[in-house]
Coordinates of C-alpha atoms and ligand atoms in Angstrom, one line a residue:
M1 CA 3.8 -39.0 0.0
S2 CA 1.2 -37.2 -2.1
E3 CA 1.4 -35.6 -5.6
K4 CA 4.4 -33.7 -6.8
Y5 CA 4.1 -30.1 -8.0
D6 CA 6.3 -27.7 -9.9
L7 CA 5.5 -25.0 -7.3
L8 CA 4.0 -25.0 -3.9
V9 CA 3.1 -21.6 -2.4
I10 CA 2.5 -21.3 1.4
G11 CA 0.1 -18.4 2.1
S12 CA -2.6 -17.0 -0.2
G13 CA -2.3 -13.3 0.7
P14 CA -1.5 -10.8 -2.2
G15 CA 2.0 -12.2 -2.3
G16 CA 1.1 -15.9 -2.4
Y17 CA -2.1 -15.8 -4.5
V18 CA -0.6 -13.6 -7.2
A19 CA 2.6 -15.8 -7.4
A20 CA 0.4 -18.9 -7.7
I21 CA -1.7 -17.4 -10.5
R22 CA 1.3 -16.1 -12.5
A23 CA 3.1 -19.4 -12.2
A24 CA 0.1 -21.3 -13.4
Q25 CA -0.3 -18.9 -16.3
L26 CA 3.3 -19.8 -17.2
G27 CA 2.4 -23.5 -17.3
L28 CA 3.7 -24.6 -13.9
K29 CA 1.7 -27.2 -11.9
T30 CA 1.0 -25.1 -8.9
A31 CA -0.8 -25.4 -5.5
C32 CA -1.4 -22.8 -2.9
I33 CA -1.7 -23.8 0.8
E34 CA -3.8 -21.6 3.1
K35 CA -4.7 -22.0 6.8
W36 CA -7.2 -19.1 7.2
Q37 CA -10.6 -20.2 8.3
S38 CA -13.8 -18.2 8.4
Q39 CA -15.9 -18.1 11.6
D40 CA -17.9 -21.1 10.3
G41 CA -14.8 -23.1 9.8
K42 CA -14.5 -22.8 6.0
G43 CA -11.1 -22.2 4.3
V44 CA -10.6 -18.7 3.0
N45 CA -8.0 -17.3 0.6
G46 CA -6.8 -13.7 0.4
G47 CA -4.7 -13.3 3.6
T48 CA -4.5 -10.1 5.6
C49 CA -5.1 -7.8 2.7
L50 CA -8.5 -9.2 1.8
N51 CA -9.8 -10.4 5.1
V52 CA -8.6 -7.9 7.7
G53 CA -6.4 -5.3 5.9
C54 CA -6.5 -3.2 2.8
I55 CA -10.0 -4.0 1.6
P56 CA -12.1 -4.0 4.8
S57 CA -10.3 -0.9 6.0
K58 CA -11.0 0.9 2.8
A59 CA -14.7 -0.2 2.9
L60 CA -15.0 1.4 6.3
L61 CA -13.1 4.5 5.3
D62 CA -15.4 5.0 2.3
S63 CA -18.6 4.5 4.4
S64 CA -17.5 6.8 7.1
W65 CA -16.4 9.5 4.6
K66 CA -19.8 9.3 3.0
Y67 CA -21.5 9.7 6.4
H68 CA -19.3 12.7 7.1
E69 CA -20.1 14.3 3.8
A70 CA -23.8 13.7 4.1
K71 CA -23.7 15.2 7.7
D72 CA -21.3 18.0 7.4
A73 CA -20.0 18.7 3.9
L74 CA -23.1 19.0 1.6
A75 CA -24.6 22.3 2.9
I76 CA -22.0 24.3 1.1
H77 CA -23.3 22.8 -2.2
G78 CA -26.8 23.9 -1.2
I79 CA -27.9 20.4 -0.3
D80 CA -29.9 20.0 2.9
S81 CA -29.6 16.3 3.7
G82 CA -31.7 16.6 6.9
E83 CA -30.9 14.4 9.9
V84 CA -28.2 11.9 9.0
K85 CA -27.8 8.7 10.9
I86 CA -25.4 5.9 10.8
D87 CA -26.2 2.2 11.3
V88 CA -22.9 0.7 12.3
T89 CA -24.1 -2.9 12.1
K90 CA -25.2 -2.3 8.5
M91 CA -21.9 -0.6 7.7
I92 CA -19.9 -3.5 9.1
G93 CA -22.2 -5.9 7.2
R94 CA -21.4 -4.2 3.9
K95 CA -17.7 -4.5 4.7
D96 CA -18.1 -8.2 5.4
K97 CA -20.0 -8.7 2.1
I98 CA -17.1 -7.0 0.2
V99 CA -14.6 -9.2 1.9
K100 CA -16.6 -12.3 1.1
Q101 CA -16.9 -11.2 -2.6
F102 CA -13.2 -10.7 -3.0
T103 CA -11.9 -13.7 -1.0
G104 CA -14.4 -15.8 -3.1
G105 CA -13.0 -14.1 -6.2
I106 CA -9.5 -15.5 -5.4
S107 CA -10.9 -19.0 -5.3
A108 CA -12.6 -18.4 -8.6
L109 CA -9.3 -17.1 -10.1
F110 CA -7.5 -20.2 -8.8
N111 CA -10.1 -22.4 -10.6
A112 CA -9.8 -20.4 -13.8
N113 CA -6.0 -20.7 -13.8
K114 CA -5.9 -24.3 -12.6
V115 CA -4.2 -23.5 -9.3
T116 CA -4.9 -26.3 -6.7
S117 CA -6.1 -24.8 -3.5
I118 CA -5.0 -26.8 -0.4
Q119 CA -6.6 -25.9 2.9
G120 CA -4.5 -26.4 6.0
T121 CA -1.3 -25.3 7.7
G122 CA 1.9 -25.8 5.7
K123 CA 5.3 -26.6 7.3
L124 CA 8.4 -26.6 5.2
L125 CA 10.5 -29.8 5.7
A126 CA 14.0 -30.5 4.3
N127 CA 14.4 -31.3 0.6
K128 CA 11.6 -29.2 -0.8
K129 CA 8.8 -31.1 1.0
V130 CA 5.9 -29.5 2.7
E131 CA 3.7 -31.2 5.4
V132 CA 0.2 -29.9 5.4
T133 CA -2.1 -30.4 8.4
D134 CA -5.7 -30.0 7.3
F135 CA -8.6 -28.5 9.4
A136 CA -9.4 -32.0 10.7
G137 CA -5.8 -32.6 11.9
K138 CA -4.8 -35.0 9.1
T139 CA -1.3 -34.5 7.6
T140 CA -0.2 -35.0 4.1
V141 CA 3.3 -34.4 2.7
Y142 CA 3.7 -32.7 -0.7
E143 CA 6.8 -32.3 -2.8
A144 CA 7.7 -29.6 -5.3
D145 CA 10.6 -28.3 -7.4
N146 CA 10.2 -24.9 -6.0
I147 CA 8.5 -23.5 -2.9
I148 CA 7.4 -19.9 -2.2
L149 CA 6.9 -18.9 1.5
A150 CA 4.3 -16.1 1.7
S151 CA 3.2 -16.4 5.3
G152 CA 2.8 -12.6 5.8
S153 CA 2.7 -10.7 9.1
V154 CA 0.6 -10.2 12.2
P155 CA 0.1 -7.2 14.5
V156 CA 2.8 -6.4 17.1
S157 CA 1.5 -6.5 20.6
I158 CA 3.0 -4.5 23.5
P159 CA 3.1 -5.5 27.2
P160 CA 1.6 -2.1 28.4
A161 CA -1.6 -2.7 26.4
P162 CA -2.4 -6.4 26.0
V163 CA -5.2 -7.0 23.5
D164 CA -8.3 -8.6 25.2
N165 CA -10.5 -8.2 22.1
K166 CA -13.1 -6.5 24.2
V167 CA -11.9 -3.1 25.3
I168 CA -8.3 -3.3 23.9
V169 CA -8.2 -4.4 20.3
D170 CA -5.7 -4.6 17.4
S171 CA -6.4 -3.5 13.8
T172 CA -8.6 -6.6 13.2
G173 CA -10.8 -5.8 16.2
A174 CA -11.1 -2.2 15.2
L175 CA -12.9 -3.4 12.0
E176 CA -15.6 -5.1 14.0
F177 CA -16.9 -2.5 16.5
T178 CA -20.7 -2.9 16.8
E179 CA -21.1 0.7 17.9
T180 CA -19.2 4.0 17.7
P181 CA -17.1 4.3 20.9
K182 CA -17.5 7.7 22.6
R183 CA -13.8 7.9 23.7
L184 CA -11.4 6.1 21.4
G185 CA -7.7 5.8 22.1
V186 CA -5.2 4.8 19.3
I187 CA -1.6 3.8 20.2
G188 CA 0.6 4.5 17.2
A189 CA 0.3 7.3 14.6
G190 CA 1.3 5.0 11.7
V191 CA -0.6 4.2 8.6
I192 CA -3.1 1.9 10.2
G193 CA -3.6 4.0 13.4
L194 CA -4.4 7.1 11.3
E195 CA -6.8 5.2 9.0
L196 CA -8.7 3.4 11.7
G197 CA -8.7 6.6 13.9
S198 CA -10.2 8.5 11.0
V199 CA -13.0 6.0 10.4
W200 CA -14.3 6.2 14.0
S201 CA -13.6 9.9 14.3
R202 CA -15.8 10.6 11.3
L203 CA -18.6 8.5 12.9
G204 CA -18.4 10.6 16.1
S205 CA -15.7 9.2 18.4
E206 CA -13.4 11.6 20.3
V207 CA -10.1 10.2 19.1
I208 CA -6.8 10.6 20.8
V209 CA -3.7 9.2 19.1
L210 CA -0.7 8.5 21.3
E211 CA 2.6 8.3 19.4
A212 CA 6.0 7.7 21.1
L213 CA 8.1 9.4 18.4
D214 CA 8.5 13.2 18.5
S215 CA 7.9 13.7 14.8
F216 CA 4.8 12.9 12.8
L217 CA 5.1 10.4 10.0
A218 CA 8.8 10.3 10.5
M219 CA 9.6 8.3 7.4
M220 CA 7.7 10.6 5.1
D221 CA 8.7 13.9 3.5
Q222 CA 8.5 16.2 6.4
Q223 CA 6.9 19.1 4.5
I224 CA 4.1 16.8 3.5
A225 CA 4.0 15.2 7.0
K226 CA 3.6 18.7 8.7
E227 CA 0.9 19.7 6.3
S228 CA -0.9 16.4 6.9
Q229 CA -0.7 16.8 10.6
K230 CA -2.3 20.2 10.4
I231 CA -5.1 18.9 8.2
L232 CA -5.9 15.9 10.4
K233 CA -5.8 18.1 13.5
K234 CA -8.3 20.4 11.9
Q235 CA -10.6 17.4 11.4
G236 CA -10.5 16.7 15.1
L237 CA -7.9 14.0 15.4
D238 CA -6.0 14.7 18.7
I239 CA -2.5 13.5 17.8
R240 CA -0.1 13.6 20.7
L241 CA 3.5 13.2 19.8
S242 CA 6.3 12.2 22.2
C243 CA 3.7 10.2 24.3
R244 CA 4.8 6.7 25.1
V245 CA 2.2 4.3 26.5
T246 CA 3.5 2.6 29.6
G247 CA 0.5 0.8 31.0
S248 CA -3.2 0.2 30.9
E249 CA -5.9 -1.1 33.2
V250 CA -9.2 -2.4 32.0
K251 CA -12.0 -1.4 34.4
G252 CA -15.2 -2.9 33.4
E253 CA -16.2 -1.4 30.1
E254 CA -13.4 1.1 29.9
V255 CA -9.6 1.3 30.0
V256 CA -7.3 3.7 31.8
V257 CA -4.2 4.3 29.8
T258 CA -1.0 5.6 31.4
Y259 CA 1.6 7.4 29.2
Q260 CA 4.6 9.5 29.5
D261 CA 4.1 12.9 27.9
K262 CA 6.7 15.0 26.1
D263 CA 7.9 16.5 29.4
G264 CA 8.4 13.1 30.9
K265 CA 5.3 13.5 33.1
E266 CA 3.0 10.5 33.7
Q267 CA -0.5 11.1 32.3
Q268 CA -3.7 9.1 32.3
Q269 CA -6.5 9.0 29.9
T270 CA -9.7 6.9 30.0
F271 CA -11.2 5.4 26.8
D272 CA -14.1 3.2 25.9
K273 CA -12.0 1.4 23.3
L274 CA -8.3 1.3 22.7
I275 CA -6.8 0.3 19.3
V276 CA -3.1 -0.9 19.5
C277 CA -1.5 -0.1 16.1
V278 CA 2.2 -0.2 16.8
G279 CA 3.3 -2.1 13.7
R280 CA 3.3 -5.6 12.3
R281 CA 5.8 -8.4 12.6
P282 CA 6.8 -11.2 10.2
Y283 CA 4.8 -14.4 10.8
T284 CA 6.7 -17.7 10.7
E285 CA 5.2 -19.6 13.6
G286 CA 5.1 -23.4 12.8
L287 CA 6.2 -22.6 9.2
L288 CA 9.7 -24.0 9.3
N289 CA 10.8 -27.5 10.4
E290 CA 14.2 -27.6 12.2
D291 CA 15.9 -29.1 9.2
A292 CA 14.2 -26.8 6.6
D293 CA 17.5 -24.7 6.4
V294 CA 15.7 -21.4 5.9
K295 CA 17.5 -18.7 7.9
L296 CA 15.8 -15.7 9.6
D297 CA 17.4 -12.3 10.0
E298 CA 17.9 -10.6 13.4
R299 CA 14.4 -9.1 13.3
G300 CA 12.6 -12.4 12.5
F301 CA 12.1 -11.8 8.8
I302 CA 13.0 -14.7 6.5
Y303 CA 16.4 -13.8 5.1
V304 CA 16.3 -13.4 1.3
N305 CA 18.7 -12.0 -1.4
D306 CA 17.7 -9.4 -4.0
L307 CA 15.8 -12.1 -5.9
C308 CA 13.8 -13.3 -2.9
M309 CA 15.8 -16.5 -2.7
T310 CA 16.1 -17.9 0.8
S311 CA 19.2 -19.8 2.2
A312 CA 17.6 -23.1 1.1
P313 CA 17.9 -23.8 -2.6
G314 CA 14.6 -23.8 -4.5
V315 CA 12.9 -22.1 -1.6
W316 CA 11.8 -18.5 -2.1
A317 CA 10.1 -16.0 0.2
I318 CA 8.0 -12.8 -0.6
G319 CA 5.8 -10.2 0.9
D320 CA 5.5 -9.1 4.6
V321 CA 7.6 -12.0 5.8
V322 CA 10.7 -10.6 4.1
R323 CA 12.5 -7.3 4.3
G324 CA 11.1 -4.2 2.6
P325 CA 7.8 -2.2 3.1
M326 CA 4.9 -4.2 4.4
L327 CA 2.6 -3.3 1.5
A328 CA 0.2 -5.5 -0.5
H329 CA 1.5 -4.3 -3.9
K330 CA 5.1 -4.9 -2.9
A331 CA 4.1 -8.5 -2.0
S332 CA 2.2 -9.1 -5.2
E333 CA 5.0 -7.6 -7.4
E334 CA 7.5 -9.9 -5.7
G335 CA 5.1 -12.8 -6.3
V336 CA 5.1 -12.0 -10.1
V337 CA 8.8 -11.6 -10.3
V338 CA 9.5 -14.9 -8.4
A339 CA 7.0 -16.9 -10.4
E340 CA 8.5 -15.6 -13.6
R341 CA 12.1 -16.4 -12.4
I342 CA 11.0 -20.0 -11.5
A343 CA 9.5 -20.3 -15.0
G344 CA 12.9 -19.3 -16.5
Q345 CA 12.4 -15.6 -17.2
K346 CA 14.7 -12.9 -15.8
P347 CA 12.6 -10.0 -14.5
M348 CA 13.9 -7.6 -11.8
M349 CA 11.8 -5.8 -9.2
N350 CA 12.4 -2.1 -8.9
Y351 CA 12.4 -1.4 -5.1
N352 CA 13.1 2.3 -5.7
V353 CA 9.6 3.0 -7.2
I354 CA 7.1 1.5 -4.7
P355 CA 4.3 4.0 -3.9
N356 CA 2.8 4.1 -0.5
V357 CA -0.5 5.6 0.6
I358 CA -2.3 6.5 3.8
Y359 CA -6.0 6.5 3.0
T360 CA -7.0 9.4 5.3
H361 CA -9.0 12.2 3.7
P362 CA -7.2 13.8 2.1
E363 CA -5.0 10.9 1.1
I364 CA -1.2 11.1 1.9
A365 CA 0.9 9.4 -0.8
A366 CA 4.5 9.1 -1.7
V367 CA 6.9 7.5 -4.2
G368 CA 10.7 7.7 -4.4
R369 CA 13.0 9.6 -2.1
T370 CA 11.9 12.3 0.4
E371 CA 13.6 15.7 0.4
E372 CA 15.4 14.7 3.6
Q373 CA 16.8 11.5 2.0
V374 CA 18.0 13.3 -1.2
K375 CA 19.7 15.9 1.0
A376 CA 21.3 13.1 3.1
D377 CA 22.5 11.4 -0.1
G378 CA 24.3 14.7 -0.9
E379 CA 22.6 15.1 -4.3
P380 CA 21.8 18.5 -5.8
Y381 CA 18.0 18.9 -6.3
N382 CA 15.2 21.2 -7.1
V383 CA 11.7 21.1 -5.6
G384 CA 8.4 22.0 -7.2
V385 CA 5.3 22.5 -5.1
F386 CA 1.7 23.1 -6.3
P387 CA -1.1 23.6 -3.7
F388 CA -4.6 22.2 -4.5
V389 CA -6.1 25.5 -3.5
A390 CA -4.9 26.8 -6.9
S391 CA -6.7 23.9 -8.8
G392 CA -10.0 24.7 -10.4
R393 CA -11.1 21.0 -10.1
A394 CA -10.2 20.8 -6.4
T395 CA -12.0 24.1 -5.8
A396 CA -15.1 22.9 -7.7
A397 CA -15.1 19.8 -5.4
N398 CA -14.5 21.9 -2.3
D399 CA -11.5 19.7 -1.6
T400 CA -8.5 22.0 -1.6
A401 CA -6.4 21.0 1.4
G402 CA -2.9 19.9 0.6
M403 CA -0.3 20.0 -2.1
V404 CA 1.8 18.1 -4.7
K405 CA 5.6 18.2 -4.2
I406 CA 8.0 16.9 -6.8
I407 CA 11.7 16.5 -6.3
A408 CA 14.1 16.3 -9.3
H409 CA 17.9 16.1 -9.7
A410 CA 19.3 19.6 -10.2
D411 CA 21.7 18.6 -13.0
T412 CA 19.7 15.9 -14.9
D413 CA 16.2 17.0 -13.9
R414 CA 15.4 13.3 -13.4
V415 CA 12.4 12.9 -11.0
L416 CA 13.6 11.5 -7.7
G417 CA 10.4 11.5 -5.7
A418 CA 6.8 12.8 -5.4
H419 CA 5.0 13.5 -2.2
I420 CA 1.3 14.4 -2.1
V421 CA -1.3 15.2 0.5
G422 CA -4.6 16.0 -1.1
P423 CA -7.6 14.7 -2.9
S424 CA -7.0 11.4 -4.8
A425 CA -3.3 11.6 -3.8
A426 CA -3.1 7.7 -4.2
D427 CA -4.0 7.9 -7.9
L428 CA -2.0 11.1 -8.6
V429 CA 1.2 9.7 -7.2
Q430 CA 0.9 6.7 -9.5
Q431 CA 1.3 9.0 -12.5
V432 CA 4.7 10.1 -11.1
A433 CA 5.5 6.4 -10.4
I434 CA 5.0 5.5 -14.0
S435 CA 7.1 8.5 -15.1
M436 CA 9.9 7.4 -12.8
E437 CA 9.8 3.9 -14.2
F438 CA 10.5 5.5 -17.6
G439 CA 13.3 7.7 -16.2
A440 CA 11.3 10.9 -16.8
S441 CA 12.6 14.4 -16.1
A442 CA 10.4 17.0 -14.4
E443 CA 10.4 18.7 -17.8
D444 CA 8.9 15.5 -19.4
I445 CA 6.0 15.6 -17.0
G446 CA 5.6 19.4 -17.5
M447 CA 5.5 19.0 -21.3
T448 CA 2.8 16.4 -21.2
V449 CA -0.7 17.6 -22.1
F450 CA -3.0 17.1 -19.2
G451 CA -6.8 17.2 -19.4
H452 CA -8.5 20.3 -17.9
P453 CA -9.9 20.6 -15.3
T454 CA -8.4 17.7 -13.5
L455 CA -6.6 17.1 -10.2
S456 CA -3.8 15.6 -12.3
E457 CA -3.0 19.1 -13.5
C458 CA -1.5 19.7 -10.1
V459 CA 1.1 17.0 -10.9
K460 CA 1.9 18.9 -14.1
E461 CA 2.1 22.2 -12.4
A462 CA 4.4 20.8 -9.6
A463 CA 6.6 19.4 -12.2
L464 CA 6.7 22.8 -14.0
A465 CA 7.4 24.5 -10.7
V466 CA 10.6 22.3 -10.3
N467 CA 12.2 24.6 -12.9
G468 CA 10.3 27.7 -12.1
H469 CA 7.8 27.4 -15.0
A470 CA 4.5 26.8 -13.2
I471 CA 1.7 28.9 -14.7
H472 CA -1.0 29.0 -12.1
I473 CA 1.1 30.0 -9.1
A474 CA 3.9 32.5 -8.5
N475 CA 7.2 30.5 -8.9
R476 CA 9.5 30.6 -6.0
K477 CA 12.5 30.2 -8.3
K478 CA 12.4 32.1 -11.6
R479 CA 14.3 30.2 -14.3
K480 CA 14.4 30.5 -18.1
Ligands
FAD501 P1 -0.6 -11.8 4.1 O1 -1.6 -11.0 3.4 O2 -0.5 -11.6 5.6 O3 -1.0 -13.3 3.9 C1 -0.3 -14.4 4.4 C2 -1.2 -15.6 4.4 O4 -0.4 -16.7 4.8 C3 -2.3 -15.5 5.4 O5 -3.5 -15.8 4.8 C4 -2.0 -16.6 6.4 O6 -3.1 -17.3 7.0 C5 -1.2 -17.6 5.6 N1 -0.3 -18.5 6.3 C6 0.7 -18.1 7.2 N2 1.4 -19.2 7.6 C7 0.8 -20.2 7.0 C8 1.1 -21.6 7.0 N3 2.1 -22.1 7.8 N4 0.4 -22.4 6.2 C9 -0.6 -21.9 5.5 N5 -0.9 -20.6 5.4 C10 -0.2 -19.8 6.1 N6 -1.2 -2.6 2.3 C11 -1.4 -1.9 1.2 O7 -0.6 -2.0 0.3 N7 -2.4 -1.0 1.1 C12 -3.3 -0.8 2.1 O8 -4.2 0.0 2.0 C13 -3.2 -1.6 3.3 N8 -4.1 -1.4 4.3 C14 -3.9 -2.2 5.4 C15 -4.8 -2.1 6.4 C16 -4.7 -2.9 7.6 C17 -5.8 -2.7 8.7 C18 -3.7 -3.9 7.7 C19 -3.6 -4.8 8.9 C20 -2.8 -4.0 6.6 C21 -2.9 -3.2 5.5 N9 -2.0 -3.3 4.5 C22 -2.1 -2.5 3.4 C23 -0.8 -4.3 4.5 C24 -1.2 -5.5 3.6 O9 -2.3 -6.1 4.1 C25 0.0 -6.5 3.7 O10 1.2 -5.8 3.3 C26 -0.2 -7.7 2.8 O11 -1.4 -8.4 3.1 C27 1.0 -8.6 2.8 O12 0.7 -9.7 1.9 P2 1.4 -11.1 2.1 O13 0.9 -12.0 1.0 O14 2.9 -11.0 2.3 O15 0.8 -11.7 3.5
AMP502 P1 3.6 1.7 12.0 O1 4.9 0.9 12.2 O2 3.7 2.6 10.8 O3 2.4 0.9 12.0 O4 3.5 2.7 13.2 C1 3.5 2.3 14.6 C2 3.8 3.4 15.5 O5 3.5 3.1 16.8 C3 5.2 3.9 15.4 O6 5.2 5.3 15.0 C4 5.7 3.8 16.8 O7 6.6 4.8 17.2 C5 4.4 3.8 17.7 N1 4.6 3.1 19.0 C6 5.1 1.9 19.3 N2 5.1 1.7 20.6 C7 4.4 2.7 21.2 C8 4.0 3.0 22.5 N3 4.2 2.2 23.6 N4 3.3 4.2 22.8 C9 3.1 5.0 21.7 N5 3.4 4.8 20.4 C10 4.1 3.6 20.2

């Protein structure tokens, strides 16, 4: 038996590393166990988010957007950028450098906060013990008063399109292409499919997105989803709804994909690369010894209560491996709340105000309930919408597609949700998220003085429009 800790965290993604740092700040003797290895065999912290998720995808989204702007969007400003070329290897190299910088940053933060970093695979045993198998195969058993499981998630694979990491790839493989595929297929029009499809479309791929569902972004506010679909279509993304992939055959350097179209007819399409983005599943392989006493739910997530406690006393679980949205900031906020609970504090996580963002251009962002959800809940509500085309700042930037939509309770005026497709939607929606945390009404946002000219003014105007008081558009509802 090795050293005893106050807290052992398994997994150093945004859930695990944040929990470990917060616990150490609060004086707990903490260690974080991570099994991720770089190609040269070194241990790496940061999980999916930093290695193959949020950060590298945003690096490629930013590079590809700059390429698109230089190539197609500067002439209107009077700028002749000449012949514009993309060096894909250099772009991927920049992304790798950013990943290295940020994963290295976690190790530095662990040192600064005195979190012990343990490299290897952790397995939870009975009685709050964890067996770690290091990269050389040696096992050590650690003990702790509390344990947090933060083992995250992995891509879902589907039998009709098995990933071969050559022609058919998952989201990780799609961050590593060495050249722009001419014909790119994407299975799944979810967040990841749209982001990765956008990256390669901007660089010149002909992108076809095959989506089994008949509605686009079914979980989002449908007014915003429809607007987003129109904008993305205009950019050249060929999004085919009601198209379920039923098979694929790799033939040399290409893949022939079979799918059933909206009329039930079998169709075939040939691609040079195919990205499978059909969702992610909780990852618990090898994590739980038989006697660990941690129960899973029927979908394979670690079962937890509202406070992230598992069925085993002293064992907690957070992030993608438990219920709720699979988002980095949801994982890290749970990490903070659980660390503080372990240290004796009593914080609560507000699951009603978790923003989510799709980093296409323009961005699609939401917080709170959609109009469809509020309607289904039977609550009376008002809606305010403000289009970016009426914004001086958006027009100056030649970035006017989209709108801000705010939903408020008809009796109390309390903000229930905000849904945005437009420039900087990710940052704009956060303003409404803060307002919602403070229980703001639409009138509160409308009465706040906003700087001019800013994109944020669109949030103010949408809030004013809720009660028919918008200044820079004709109000649908006239109210006093
Ligand atoms: P993870 O980040 O998955 O980390 C879990 C860690 O646990 C891993 O490092 C794993 O190696 C380790 N581990 C597992 N089992 C063991 C074990 N037995 N022993 C030791 N270590 C173990 N979310 C956003 O909010 N915004 C975005 O823009 C965004 N973009 C994304 C883009 C892509 C392409 C992908 C794939 C995901 C994206 N996500 C985004 C989702 C986000 O990455 C996840 O929600 C987040 O990483 C979950 O954090 P986590 O800590 O729960 O798990
Ligand atoms: P998300 O869960 O947001 O990552 O989105 C994944 C998407 O993939 C969902 O919208 C699913 O409907 C879609 N999907 C899953 N399986 C298939 C399939 N065989 N063919 C086409 N789309 C699929």
